[in-house]
Tab-separated table of C-alpha atoms and ligand atoms in Angstrom:
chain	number	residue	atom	x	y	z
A	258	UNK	CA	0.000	0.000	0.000
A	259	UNK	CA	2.649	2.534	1.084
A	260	UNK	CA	6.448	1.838	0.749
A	261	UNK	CA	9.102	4.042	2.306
A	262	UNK	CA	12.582	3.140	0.947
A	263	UNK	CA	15.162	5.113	2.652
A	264	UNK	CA	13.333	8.407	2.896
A	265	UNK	CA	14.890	11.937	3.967
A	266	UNK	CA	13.438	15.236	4.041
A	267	UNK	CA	15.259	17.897	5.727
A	268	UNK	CA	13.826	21.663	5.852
A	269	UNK	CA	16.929	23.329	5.711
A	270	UNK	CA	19.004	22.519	8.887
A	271	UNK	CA	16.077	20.824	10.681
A	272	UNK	CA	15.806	17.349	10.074
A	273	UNK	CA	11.859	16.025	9.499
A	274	UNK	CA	12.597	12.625	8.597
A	275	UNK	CA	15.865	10.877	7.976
A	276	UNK	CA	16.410	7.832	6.326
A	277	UNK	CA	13.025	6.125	6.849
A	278	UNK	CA	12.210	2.708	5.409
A	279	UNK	CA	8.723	1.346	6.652
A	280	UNK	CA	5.635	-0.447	4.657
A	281	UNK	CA	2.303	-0.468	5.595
A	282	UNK	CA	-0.029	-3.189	4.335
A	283	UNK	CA	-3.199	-2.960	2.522
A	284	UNK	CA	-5.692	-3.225	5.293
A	285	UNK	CA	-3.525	-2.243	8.187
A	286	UNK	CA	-4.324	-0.127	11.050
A	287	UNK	CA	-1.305	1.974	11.907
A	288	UNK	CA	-1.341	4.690	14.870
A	289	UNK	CA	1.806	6.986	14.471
A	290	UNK	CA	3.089	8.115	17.310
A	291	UNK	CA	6.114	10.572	18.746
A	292	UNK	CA	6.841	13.837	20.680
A	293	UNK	CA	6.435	16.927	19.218
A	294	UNK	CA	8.609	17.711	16.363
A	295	UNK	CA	9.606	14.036	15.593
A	296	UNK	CA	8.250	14.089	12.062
A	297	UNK	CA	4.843	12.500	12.130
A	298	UNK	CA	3.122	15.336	9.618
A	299	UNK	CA	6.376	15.613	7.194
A	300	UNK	CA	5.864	11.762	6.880
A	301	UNK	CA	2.238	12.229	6.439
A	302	UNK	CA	2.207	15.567	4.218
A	303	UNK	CA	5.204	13.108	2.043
A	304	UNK	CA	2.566	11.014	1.476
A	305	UNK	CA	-0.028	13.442	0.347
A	306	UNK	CA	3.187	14.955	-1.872
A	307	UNK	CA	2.399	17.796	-0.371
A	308	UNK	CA	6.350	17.873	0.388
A	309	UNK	CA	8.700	16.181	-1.933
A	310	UNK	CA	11.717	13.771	-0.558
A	311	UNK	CA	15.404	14.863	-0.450
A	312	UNK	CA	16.522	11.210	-1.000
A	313	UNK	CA	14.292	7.620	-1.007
A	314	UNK	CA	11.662	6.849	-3.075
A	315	UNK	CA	7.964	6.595	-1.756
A	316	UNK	CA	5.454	4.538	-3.525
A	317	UNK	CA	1.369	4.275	-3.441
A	318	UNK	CA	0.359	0.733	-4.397
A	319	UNK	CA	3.224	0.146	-6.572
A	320	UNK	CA	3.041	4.489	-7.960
A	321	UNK	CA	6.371	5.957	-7.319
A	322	UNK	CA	4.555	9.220	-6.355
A	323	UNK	CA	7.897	11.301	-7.079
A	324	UNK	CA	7.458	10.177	-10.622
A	325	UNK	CA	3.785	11.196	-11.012
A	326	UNK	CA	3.167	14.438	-13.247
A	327	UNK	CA	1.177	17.194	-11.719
A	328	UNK	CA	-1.599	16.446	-13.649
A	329	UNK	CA	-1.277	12.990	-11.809
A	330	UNK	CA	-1.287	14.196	-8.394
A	331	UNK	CA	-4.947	14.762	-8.263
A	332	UNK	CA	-5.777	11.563	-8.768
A	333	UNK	CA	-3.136	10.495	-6.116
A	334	UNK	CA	-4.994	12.673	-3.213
A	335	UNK	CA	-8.694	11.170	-4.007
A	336	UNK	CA	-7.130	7.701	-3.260
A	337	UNK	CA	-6.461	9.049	0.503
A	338	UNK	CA	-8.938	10.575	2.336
A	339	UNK	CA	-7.688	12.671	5.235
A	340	UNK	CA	-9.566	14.003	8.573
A	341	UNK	CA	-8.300	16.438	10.650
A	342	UNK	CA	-8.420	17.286	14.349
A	343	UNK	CA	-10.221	20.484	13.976
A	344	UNK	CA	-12.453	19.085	10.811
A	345	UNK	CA	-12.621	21.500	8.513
A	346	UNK	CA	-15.960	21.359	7.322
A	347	UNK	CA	-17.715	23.960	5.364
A	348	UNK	CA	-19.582	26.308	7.800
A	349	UNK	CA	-22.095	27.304	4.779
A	350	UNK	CA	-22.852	23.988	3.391
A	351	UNK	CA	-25.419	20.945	5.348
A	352	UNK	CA	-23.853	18.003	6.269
A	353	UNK	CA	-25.242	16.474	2.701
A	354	UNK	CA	-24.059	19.547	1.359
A	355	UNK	CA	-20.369	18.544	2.469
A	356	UNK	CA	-20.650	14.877	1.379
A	357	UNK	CA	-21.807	15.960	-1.651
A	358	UNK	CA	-18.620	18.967	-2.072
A	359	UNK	CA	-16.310	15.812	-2.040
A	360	UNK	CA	-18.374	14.457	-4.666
A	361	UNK	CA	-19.079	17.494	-7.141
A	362	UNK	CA	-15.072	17.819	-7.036
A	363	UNK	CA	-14.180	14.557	-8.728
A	364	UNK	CA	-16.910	15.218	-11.335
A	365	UNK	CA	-19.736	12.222	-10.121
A	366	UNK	CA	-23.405	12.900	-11.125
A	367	UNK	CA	-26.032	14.154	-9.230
A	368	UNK	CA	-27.684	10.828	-9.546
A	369	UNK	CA	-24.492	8.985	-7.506
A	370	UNK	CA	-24.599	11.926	-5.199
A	371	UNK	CA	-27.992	11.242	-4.751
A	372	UNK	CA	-27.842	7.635	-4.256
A	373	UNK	CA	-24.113	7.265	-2.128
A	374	UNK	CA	-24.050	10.436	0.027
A	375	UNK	CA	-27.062	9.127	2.242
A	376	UNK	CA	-25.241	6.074	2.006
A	377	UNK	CA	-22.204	7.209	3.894
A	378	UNK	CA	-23.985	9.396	6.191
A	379	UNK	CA	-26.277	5.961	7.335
A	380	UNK	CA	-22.555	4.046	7.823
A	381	UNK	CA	-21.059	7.047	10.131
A	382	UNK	CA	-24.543	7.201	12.103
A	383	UNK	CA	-25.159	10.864	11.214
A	384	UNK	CA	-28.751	10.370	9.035
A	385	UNK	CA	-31.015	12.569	11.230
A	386	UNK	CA	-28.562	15.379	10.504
A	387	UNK	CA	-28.018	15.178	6.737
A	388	UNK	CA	-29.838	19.195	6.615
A	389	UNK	CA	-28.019	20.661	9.466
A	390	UNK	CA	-24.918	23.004	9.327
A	391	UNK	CA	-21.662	22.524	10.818
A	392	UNK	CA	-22.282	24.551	13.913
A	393	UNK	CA	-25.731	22.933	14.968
A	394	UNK	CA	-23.826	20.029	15.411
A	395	UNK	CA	-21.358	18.563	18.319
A	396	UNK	CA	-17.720	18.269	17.870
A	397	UNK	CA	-18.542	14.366	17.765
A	398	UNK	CA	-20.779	15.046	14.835
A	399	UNK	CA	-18.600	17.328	13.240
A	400	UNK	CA	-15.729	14.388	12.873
A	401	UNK	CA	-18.395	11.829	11.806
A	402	UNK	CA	-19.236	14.188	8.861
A	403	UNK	CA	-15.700	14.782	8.301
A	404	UNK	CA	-15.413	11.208	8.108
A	405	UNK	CA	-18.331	10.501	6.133
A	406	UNK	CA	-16.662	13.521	3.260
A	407	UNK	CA	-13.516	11.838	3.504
A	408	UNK	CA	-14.511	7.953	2.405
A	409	UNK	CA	-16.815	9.123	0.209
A	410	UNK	CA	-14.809	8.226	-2.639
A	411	UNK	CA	-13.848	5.198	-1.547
A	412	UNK	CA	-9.977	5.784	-0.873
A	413	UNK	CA	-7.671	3.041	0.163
A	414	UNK	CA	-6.282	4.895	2.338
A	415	UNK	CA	-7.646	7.226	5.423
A	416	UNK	CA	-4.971	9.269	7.234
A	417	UNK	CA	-6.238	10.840	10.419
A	418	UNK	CA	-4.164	13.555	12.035
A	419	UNK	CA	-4.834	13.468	15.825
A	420	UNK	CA	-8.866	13.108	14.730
A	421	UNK	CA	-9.536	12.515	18.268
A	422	UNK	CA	-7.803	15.714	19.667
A	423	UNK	CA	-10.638	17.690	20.058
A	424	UNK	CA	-12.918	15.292	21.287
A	425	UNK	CA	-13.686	14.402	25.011
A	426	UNK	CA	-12.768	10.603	25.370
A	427	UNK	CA	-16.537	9.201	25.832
A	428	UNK	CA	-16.609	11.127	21.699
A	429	UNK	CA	-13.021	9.956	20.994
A	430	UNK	CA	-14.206	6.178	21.215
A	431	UNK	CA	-17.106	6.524	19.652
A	432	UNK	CA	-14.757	7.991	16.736
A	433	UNK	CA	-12.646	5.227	17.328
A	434	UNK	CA	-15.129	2.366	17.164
A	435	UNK	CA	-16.171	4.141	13.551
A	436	UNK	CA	-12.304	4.145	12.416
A	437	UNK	CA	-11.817	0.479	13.281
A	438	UNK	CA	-15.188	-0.362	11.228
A	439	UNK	CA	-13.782	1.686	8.317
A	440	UNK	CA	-11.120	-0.341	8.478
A	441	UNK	CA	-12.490	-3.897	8.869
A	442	UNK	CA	-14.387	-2.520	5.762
A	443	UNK	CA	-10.885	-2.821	3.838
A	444	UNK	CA	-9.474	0.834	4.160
A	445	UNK	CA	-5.926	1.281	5.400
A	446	UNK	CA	-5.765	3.668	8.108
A	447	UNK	CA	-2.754	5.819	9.502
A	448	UNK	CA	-3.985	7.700	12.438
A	449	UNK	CA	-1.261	10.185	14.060
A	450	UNK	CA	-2.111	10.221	17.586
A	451	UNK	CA	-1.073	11.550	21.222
A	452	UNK	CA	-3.530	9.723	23.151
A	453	UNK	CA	-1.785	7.213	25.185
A	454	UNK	CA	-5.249	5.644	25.863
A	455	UNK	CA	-6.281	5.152	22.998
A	456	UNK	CA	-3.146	3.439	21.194
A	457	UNK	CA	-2.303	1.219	24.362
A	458	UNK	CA	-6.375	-0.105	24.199
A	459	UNK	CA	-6.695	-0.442	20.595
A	460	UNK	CA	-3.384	-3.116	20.308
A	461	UNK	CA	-3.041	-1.776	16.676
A	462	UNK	CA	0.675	-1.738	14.778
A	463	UNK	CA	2.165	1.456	16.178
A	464	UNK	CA	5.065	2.839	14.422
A	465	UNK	CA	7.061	5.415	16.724
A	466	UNK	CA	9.609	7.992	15.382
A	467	UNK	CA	11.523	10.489	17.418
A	468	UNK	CA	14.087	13.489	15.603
A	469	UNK	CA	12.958	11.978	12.031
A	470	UNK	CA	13.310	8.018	12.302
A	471	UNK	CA	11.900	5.305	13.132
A	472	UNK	CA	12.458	3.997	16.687
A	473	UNK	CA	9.829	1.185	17.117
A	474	UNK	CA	7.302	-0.651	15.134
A	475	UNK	CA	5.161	-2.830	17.167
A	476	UNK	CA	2.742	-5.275	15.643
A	477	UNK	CA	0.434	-4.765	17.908
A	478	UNK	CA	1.991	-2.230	20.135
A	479	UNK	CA	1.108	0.520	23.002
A	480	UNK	CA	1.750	4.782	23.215
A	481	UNK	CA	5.811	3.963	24.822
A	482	UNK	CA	7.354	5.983	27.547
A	483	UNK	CA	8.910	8.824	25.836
A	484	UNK	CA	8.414	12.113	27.165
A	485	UNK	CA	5.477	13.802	25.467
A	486	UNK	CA	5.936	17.587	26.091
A	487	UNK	CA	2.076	17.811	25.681
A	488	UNK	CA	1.544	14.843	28.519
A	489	UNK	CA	4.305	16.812	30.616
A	490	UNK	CA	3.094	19.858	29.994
A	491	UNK	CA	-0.212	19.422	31.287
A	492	UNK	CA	0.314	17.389	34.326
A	493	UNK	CA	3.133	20.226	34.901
A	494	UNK	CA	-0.121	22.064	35.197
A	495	UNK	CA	-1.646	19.849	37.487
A	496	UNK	CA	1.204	19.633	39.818
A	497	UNK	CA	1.596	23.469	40.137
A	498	UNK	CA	-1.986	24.196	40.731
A	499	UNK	CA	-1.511	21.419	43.485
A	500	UNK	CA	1.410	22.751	45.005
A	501	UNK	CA	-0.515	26.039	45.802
B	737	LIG	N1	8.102	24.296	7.174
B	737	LIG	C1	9.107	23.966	7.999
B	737	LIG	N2	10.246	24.693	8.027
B	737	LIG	C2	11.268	24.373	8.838
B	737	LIG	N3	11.241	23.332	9.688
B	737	LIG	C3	10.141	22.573	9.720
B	737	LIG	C4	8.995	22.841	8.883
B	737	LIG	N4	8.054	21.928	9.136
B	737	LIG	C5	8.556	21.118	10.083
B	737	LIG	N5	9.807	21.485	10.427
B	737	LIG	C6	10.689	20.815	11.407
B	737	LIG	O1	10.769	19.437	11.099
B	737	LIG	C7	10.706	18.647	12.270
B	737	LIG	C8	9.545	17.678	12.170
B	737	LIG	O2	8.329	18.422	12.169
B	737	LIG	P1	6.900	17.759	12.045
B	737	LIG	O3	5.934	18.868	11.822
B	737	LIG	O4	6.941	16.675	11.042
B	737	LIG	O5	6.712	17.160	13.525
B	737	LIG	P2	5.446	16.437	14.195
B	737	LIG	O6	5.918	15.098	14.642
B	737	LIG	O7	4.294	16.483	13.275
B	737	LIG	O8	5.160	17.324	15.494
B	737	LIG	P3	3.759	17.697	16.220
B	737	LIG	O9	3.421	16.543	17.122
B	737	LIG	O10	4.131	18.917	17.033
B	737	LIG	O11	2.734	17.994	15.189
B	737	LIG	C9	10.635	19.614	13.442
B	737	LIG	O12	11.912	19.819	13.936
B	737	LIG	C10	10.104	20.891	12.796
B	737	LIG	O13	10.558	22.017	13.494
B	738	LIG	MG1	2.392	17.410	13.360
């Protein structure tokens, strides 16, 4: 599905991700994990060729994306759907309305609209709210629409960057549970996470990279024990409120 053969890309002096080798299978669930500044969205954004590789090839089932022409790339991004912490949906469109935008973009008819977009909203469990707008919905809601807009086309693969992030954890499961059905469905998934919970409960192949390479990849792995200036950072909180 995805093939990293001895990947760099440097921005500059500052190393995002040196010398990386790693495949992911068709079908695989893969959380990707690290502190802050490791390299997790420069290996995601190389996949989405938003960035282009120093050195190392990258392929998409069997594409050397490098290779691809620009009018090739837009092909390359509707076979990976991507979902975001903060979601990103379109505050003037309905929920259908945002299905649909994924849609109208790749050219489908109204008629396939018509038939799939109710479709997807019945798998993600967001029906009753197909004529709502973004902001009469929860944060829970929001992601399943963002979900629903990003498998719409059917990708083979669904990157999620830290789509739980902004959820509270009772949400983030739920959101979870969804992922793991999208995936049993045949998508690939690469979800870059921080939630400790999460990873370590799921027993999922977790990939870990720290200062641009790859430092573990578990089969069916948990979050690790590196410092996580987030984690720190907020129990650093905790402690000083206690201490006064
Ligand atoms: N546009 C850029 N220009 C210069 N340096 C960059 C740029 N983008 C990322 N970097 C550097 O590359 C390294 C990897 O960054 P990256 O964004 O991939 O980390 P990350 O693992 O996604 O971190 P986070 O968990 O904070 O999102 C960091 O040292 C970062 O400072
Ligand atoms: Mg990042």
């Amino acid at each position: 599905m995805i093939t990293f053969d001895n990947v760099t890309k440097s921005y500059g002096t500052n190393i995002g991700i040196q010398d990386v080798t790693v495949r992911i299978k068709k079908g695989d669930f893969v959380f990707l994990v690290g502190p802050s500044g490791a390299g997790k969205s420069t290996f995601v954004k190389l996949i989405l060729k938003e960035l282009t590789p120093d050195k190392g090839t990258i392929k998409l089932k069997d594409i050397e994306i490098n290779r691809l022409s620009n009018r090739q790339i837009p092909k390359l991004r509707r076979s990976t759907g991507i979902v975001f912490q903060d979601f990103r949906l379109l505050p003037q469109k309905t929920v259908f309305e945002n299905v649909a935008f994924a849609m109208e973009i790749v050219h489908m008819s109204q008629r396939a609209i018509r038939r799939q977009v109710p479709q997807v909203l019945s798998l993600v469990g967001i029906s009753s709210k197909a004529n709502k707008y973004p902001h009469e919905l929860s944060a829970g809601e929001q992601q399943r629409v963002a979900i629903a807009r990003a498998i719409i086309n059917n990708p083979a693969l669904l990157i999620a960057d830290e789509p739980t992030g902004n959820l509270d954890p009772d949400t983030a499961w739920e959101i979870m549970r969804l992922l793991e059905q999208i995936n049993y469905r045949g998508t690939t998934i690469l979800m870059v996470t921080h939630a400790k919970d999460i990873v370590d409960k799921m027993e999922k192949r977790v990939i870990a990279i720290d200062k641009g390479r790859i430092v573990r990849d578990d089969a069916s792995g948990c979050y690790g024990a590196y410092e996580d200036e987030r984690l720190t950072g907020f129990l650093g909180g905790v402690f000083d409120k206690n201490a006064k």
